XYZ file of C-alpha atoms in Angstrom:
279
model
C 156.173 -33.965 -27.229
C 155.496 -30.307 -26.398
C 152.579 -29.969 -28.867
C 151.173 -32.788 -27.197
C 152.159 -31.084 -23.770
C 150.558 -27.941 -25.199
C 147.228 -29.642 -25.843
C 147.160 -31.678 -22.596
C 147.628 -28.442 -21.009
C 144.710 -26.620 -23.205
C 142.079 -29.527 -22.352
C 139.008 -28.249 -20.714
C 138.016 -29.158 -17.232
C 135.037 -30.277 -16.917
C 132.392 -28.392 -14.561
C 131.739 -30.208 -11.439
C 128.372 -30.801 -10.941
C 126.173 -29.587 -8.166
C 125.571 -30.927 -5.263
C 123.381 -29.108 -3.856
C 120.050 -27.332 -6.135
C 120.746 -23.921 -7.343
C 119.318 -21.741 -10.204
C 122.717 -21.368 -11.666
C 123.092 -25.023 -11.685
C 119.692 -25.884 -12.762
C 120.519 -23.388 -15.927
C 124.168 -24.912 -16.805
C 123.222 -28.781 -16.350
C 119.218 -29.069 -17.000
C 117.812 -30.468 -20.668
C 114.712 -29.938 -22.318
C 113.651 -33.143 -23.780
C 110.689 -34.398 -25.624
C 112.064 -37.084 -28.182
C 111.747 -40.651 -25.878
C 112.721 -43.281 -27.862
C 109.283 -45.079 -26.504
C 107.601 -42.254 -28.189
C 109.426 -42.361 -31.196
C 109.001 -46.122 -31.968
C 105.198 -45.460 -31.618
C 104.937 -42.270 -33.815
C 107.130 -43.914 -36.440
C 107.655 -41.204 -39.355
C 103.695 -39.922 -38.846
C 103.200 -36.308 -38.106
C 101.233 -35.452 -34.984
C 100.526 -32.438 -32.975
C 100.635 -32.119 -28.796
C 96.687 -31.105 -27.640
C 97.843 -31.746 -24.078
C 100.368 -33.005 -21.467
C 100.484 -33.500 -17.775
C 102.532 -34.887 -15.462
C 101.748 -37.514 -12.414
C 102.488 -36.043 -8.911
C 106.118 -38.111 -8.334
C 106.860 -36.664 -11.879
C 107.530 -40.472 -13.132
C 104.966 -40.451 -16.172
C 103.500 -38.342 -18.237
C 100.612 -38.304 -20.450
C 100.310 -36.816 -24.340
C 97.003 -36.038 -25.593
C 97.795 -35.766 -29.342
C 95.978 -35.764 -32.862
C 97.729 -37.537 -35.871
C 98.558 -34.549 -38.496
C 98.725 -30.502 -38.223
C 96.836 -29.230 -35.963
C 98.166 -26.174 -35.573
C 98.466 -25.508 -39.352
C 95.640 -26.322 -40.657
C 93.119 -26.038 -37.378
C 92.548 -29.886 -38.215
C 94.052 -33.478 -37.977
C 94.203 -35.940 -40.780
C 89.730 -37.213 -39.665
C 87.584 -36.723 -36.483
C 89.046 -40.104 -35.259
C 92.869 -39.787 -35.609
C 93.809 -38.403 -31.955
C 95.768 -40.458 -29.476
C 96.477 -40.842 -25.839
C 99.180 -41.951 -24.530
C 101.289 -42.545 -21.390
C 105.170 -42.261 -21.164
C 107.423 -43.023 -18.803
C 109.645 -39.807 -18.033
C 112.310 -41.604 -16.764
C 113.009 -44.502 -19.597
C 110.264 -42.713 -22.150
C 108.683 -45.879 -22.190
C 105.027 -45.806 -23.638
C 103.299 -47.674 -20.707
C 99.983 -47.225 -21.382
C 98.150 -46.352 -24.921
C 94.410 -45.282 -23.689
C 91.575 -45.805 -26.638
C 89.728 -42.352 -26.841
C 86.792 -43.421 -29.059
C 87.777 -42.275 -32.481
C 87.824 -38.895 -31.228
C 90.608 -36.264 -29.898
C 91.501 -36.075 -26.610
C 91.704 -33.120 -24.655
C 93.080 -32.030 -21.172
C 94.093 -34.882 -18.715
C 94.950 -35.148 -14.895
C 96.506 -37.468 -12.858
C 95.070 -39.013 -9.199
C 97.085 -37.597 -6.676
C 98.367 -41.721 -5.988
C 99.030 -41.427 -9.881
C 97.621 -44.570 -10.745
C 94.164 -43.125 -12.277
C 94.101 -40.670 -14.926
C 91.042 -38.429 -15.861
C 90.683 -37.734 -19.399
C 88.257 -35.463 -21.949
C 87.742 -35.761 -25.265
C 86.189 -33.617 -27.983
C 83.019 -36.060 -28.178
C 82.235 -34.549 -25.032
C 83.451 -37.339 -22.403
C 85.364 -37.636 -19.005
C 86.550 -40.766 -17.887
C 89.206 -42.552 -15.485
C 91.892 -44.524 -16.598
C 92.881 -46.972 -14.245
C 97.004 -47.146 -14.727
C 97.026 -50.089 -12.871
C 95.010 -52.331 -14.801
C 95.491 -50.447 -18.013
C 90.956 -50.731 -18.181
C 88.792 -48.422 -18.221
C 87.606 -47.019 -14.564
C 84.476 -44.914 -14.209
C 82.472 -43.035 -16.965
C 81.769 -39.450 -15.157
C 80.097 -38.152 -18.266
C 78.980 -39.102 -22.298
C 76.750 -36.844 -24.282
C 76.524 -37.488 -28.142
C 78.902 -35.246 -30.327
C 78.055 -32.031 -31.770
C 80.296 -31.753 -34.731
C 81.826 -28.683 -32.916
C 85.585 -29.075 -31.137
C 85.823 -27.731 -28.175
C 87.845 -29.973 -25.682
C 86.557 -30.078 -22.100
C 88.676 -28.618 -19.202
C 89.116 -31.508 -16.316
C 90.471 -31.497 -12.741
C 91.253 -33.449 -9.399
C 91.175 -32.415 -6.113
C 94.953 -32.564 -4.172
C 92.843 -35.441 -1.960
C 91.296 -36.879 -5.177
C 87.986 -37.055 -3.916
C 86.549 -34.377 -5.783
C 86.722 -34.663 -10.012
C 85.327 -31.484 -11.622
C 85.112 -30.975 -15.315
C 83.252 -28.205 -17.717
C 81.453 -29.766 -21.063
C 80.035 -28.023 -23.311
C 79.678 -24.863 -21.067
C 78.122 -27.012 -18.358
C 79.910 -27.259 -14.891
C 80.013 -30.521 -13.149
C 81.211 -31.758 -10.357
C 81.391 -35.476 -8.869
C 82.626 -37.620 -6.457
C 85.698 -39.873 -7.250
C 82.994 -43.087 -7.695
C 81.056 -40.720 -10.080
C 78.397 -39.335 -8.402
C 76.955 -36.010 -9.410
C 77.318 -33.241 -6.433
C 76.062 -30.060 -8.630
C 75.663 -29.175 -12.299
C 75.469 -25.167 -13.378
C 76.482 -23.145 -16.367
C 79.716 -22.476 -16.842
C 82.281 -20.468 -18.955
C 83.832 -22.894 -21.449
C 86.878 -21.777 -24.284
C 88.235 -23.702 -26.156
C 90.886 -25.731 -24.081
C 90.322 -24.233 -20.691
C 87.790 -23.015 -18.121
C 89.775 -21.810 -15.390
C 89.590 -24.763 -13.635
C 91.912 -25.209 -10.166
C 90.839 -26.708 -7.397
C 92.480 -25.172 -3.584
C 95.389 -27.465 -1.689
C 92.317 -28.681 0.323
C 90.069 -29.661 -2.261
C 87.141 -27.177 -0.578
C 87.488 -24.580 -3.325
C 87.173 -24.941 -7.147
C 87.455 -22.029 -9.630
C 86.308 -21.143 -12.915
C 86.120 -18.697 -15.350
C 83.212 -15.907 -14.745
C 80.927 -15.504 -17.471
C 81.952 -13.412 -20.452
C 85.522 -13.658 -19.610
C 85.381 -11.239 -17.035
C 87.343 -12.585 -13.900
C 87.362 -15.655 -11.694
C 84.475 -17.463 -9.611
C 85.761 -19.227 -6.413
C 83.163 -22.121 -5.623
C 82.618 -24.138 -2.672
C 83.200 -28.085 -3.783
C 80.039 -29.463 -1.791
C 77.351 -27.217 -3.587
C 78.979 -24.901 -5.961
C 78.093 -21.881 -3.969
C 79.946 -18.783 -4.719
C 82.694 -17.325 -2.152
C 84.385 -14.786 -4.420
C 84.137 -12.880 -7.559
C 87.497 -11.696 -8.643
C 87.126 -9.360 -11.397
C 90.151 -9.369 -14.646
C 89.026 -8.583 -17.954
C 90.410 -10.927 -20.935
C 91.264 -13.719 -18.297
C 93.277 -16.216 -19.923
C 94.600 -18.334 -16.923
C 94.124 -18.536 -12.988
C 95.928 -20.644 -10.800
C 95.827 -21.171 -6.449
C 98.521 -21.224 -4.369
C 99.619 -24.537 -2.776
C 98.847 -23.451 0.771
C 95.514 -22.024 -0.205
C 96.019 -18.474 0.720
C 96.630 -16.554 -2.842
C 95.200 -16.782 -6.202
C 96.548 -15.187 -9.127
C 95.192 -14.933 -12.773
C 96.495 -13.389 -15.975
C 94.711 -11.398 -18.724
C 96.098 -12.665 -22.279
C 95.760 -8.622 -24.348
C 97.689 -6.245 -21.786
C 99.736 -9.272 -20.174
C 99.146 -8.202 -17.005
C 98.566 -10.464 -13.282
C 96.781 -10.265 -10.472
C 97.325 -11.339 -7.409
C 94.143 -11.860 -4.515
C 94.077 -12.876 -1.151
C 92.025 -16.133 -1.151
C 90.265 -15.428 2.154
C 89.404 -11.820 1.585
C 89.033 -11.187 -1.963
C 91.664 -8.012 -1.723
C 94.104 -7.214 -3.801
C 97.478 -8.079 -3.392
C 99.788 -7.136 -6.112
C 99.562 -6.278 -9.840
C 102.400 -7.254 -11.769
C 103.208 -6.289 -15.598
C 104.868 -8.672 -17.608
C 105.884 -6.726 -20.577
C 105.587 -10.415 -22.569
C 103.292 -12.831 -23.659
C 101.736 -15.063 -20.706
C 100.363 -18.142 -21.882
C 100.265 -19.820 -18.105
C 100.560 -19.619 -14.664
């Protein structure tokens, strides 16, 4: 009886939650997760590699553009064709949508700002919609015959979703959400990413400046230029909801910059002392 009293007495309490958001909180009770059992079932015991995620505005889906095999290993999948796209539920990790990508591998990916359109690219040098909806194909913004190189095209939405930008094969473009071509014009292209951000207005679009060496601010209706912020080694730029600050980060000193949006001056520089990979 008193060893049982003893361990009755040594049982831990457990830690109310919160009821009310707080960093603290947020630490003790939050979980990383990325195994859905939706997303298991359709892997099955194959090997794949993460290109690209994002997440629809009301954070209820997500979508995975992936490559079967290791990418990051090896700098190539199991063939040209084995990538996949597909869209998860966050809540139940249900696969809700599994988008065909055209025996190619699919690259960055945004959501409409309703979330029931997604805009994908793909290495063979493609943007589409996805209409979530209907699970069918939507509108073809762009399709120009493959190169053999891979280089995955850097796509974005306007907060008002009636301006869809993308940068292909170092070509800027810029449409309408029916498709229609505003303004074409050379463009900065890496990799994965371009710089591209469009403002909480949809007026303003940026990209990377030529070379790498800062940040072009464009006007949406005619690609005009409003700003030239100047960063060496820019690796990432990113607006400010309300429109009023835009900061970017250069990836060998790990340093960021901070601009006013309406003047072009300086706000603040800030030194990381670690590895930024994204704003």
């Amino acid at each position: 009886a008193s060893r049982m009293a003893a361990r009755k007495r040594c049982s831990p309490t457990p830690t109310p939650a919160p009821l009310t958001f707080d960093l603290e909180g947020f630490r003790q009770f939050s979980i990383l997760k990325d195994q859905f059992d939706g997303l298991l079932e359709y892997t099955g015991d194959r090997n794949y590699s993460v290109i690209s995620s994002s997440f629809s505005p009301d954070g209820s889906a997500f979508a995975l553009s992936a490559c079967w095999g290791s990418l990051w290993n090896t700098g190539a999948c199991e063939s040209q064709s084995s990538g996949f796209l597909v869209v998860v539920n966050a809540n139940t990790g249900e696969v809700i949508s599994d988008i065909p990508v055209d025996n190619s591998w699919p690259g960055k990916t945004a959501f409409s700002p309703d979330g029931k359109q997604l805009y994908v690219s793909t290495t063979y040098h493609k943007v589409f919609a996805w209409d979530l909806t209907t699970n069918s194909l939507s509108t073809t913004f762009l399709e120009q015959p493959y190169d053999g190189r891979t280089r995955y095209p850097d796509v974005a939405v306007a907060p008002d979703g009636s301006t869809v930008a993308a940068v292909v094969n170092k070509i800027l473009y810029v449409w309408d959400s029916t498709g229609q071509l505003r303004f074409q014009k050379p463009a900065f292209q890496g990799t994965f990413r371009a710089g591209l951000n469009f403002s909480g207005d949809g007026q303003l679009l940026t990209i990377f400046s030529e070379g790498l060496t800062g940040v072009d601010v464009l006007q949406v209706t005619d690609g005009s230029l409003v700003h030239q912020l100047p960063m060496e080694s820019v690796g990432g730029a990113s607006i400010s909801p309300d429109g009023r600050f835009l900061a970017a980060f250069n990836y060998e000193n790990d340093t960021v910059k901070v601009w006013n949006l309406v003047t072009a001056e300086e706000v603040t520089e800030i030194t990381a002392d670690t590895m930024i990979s994204s704003l």
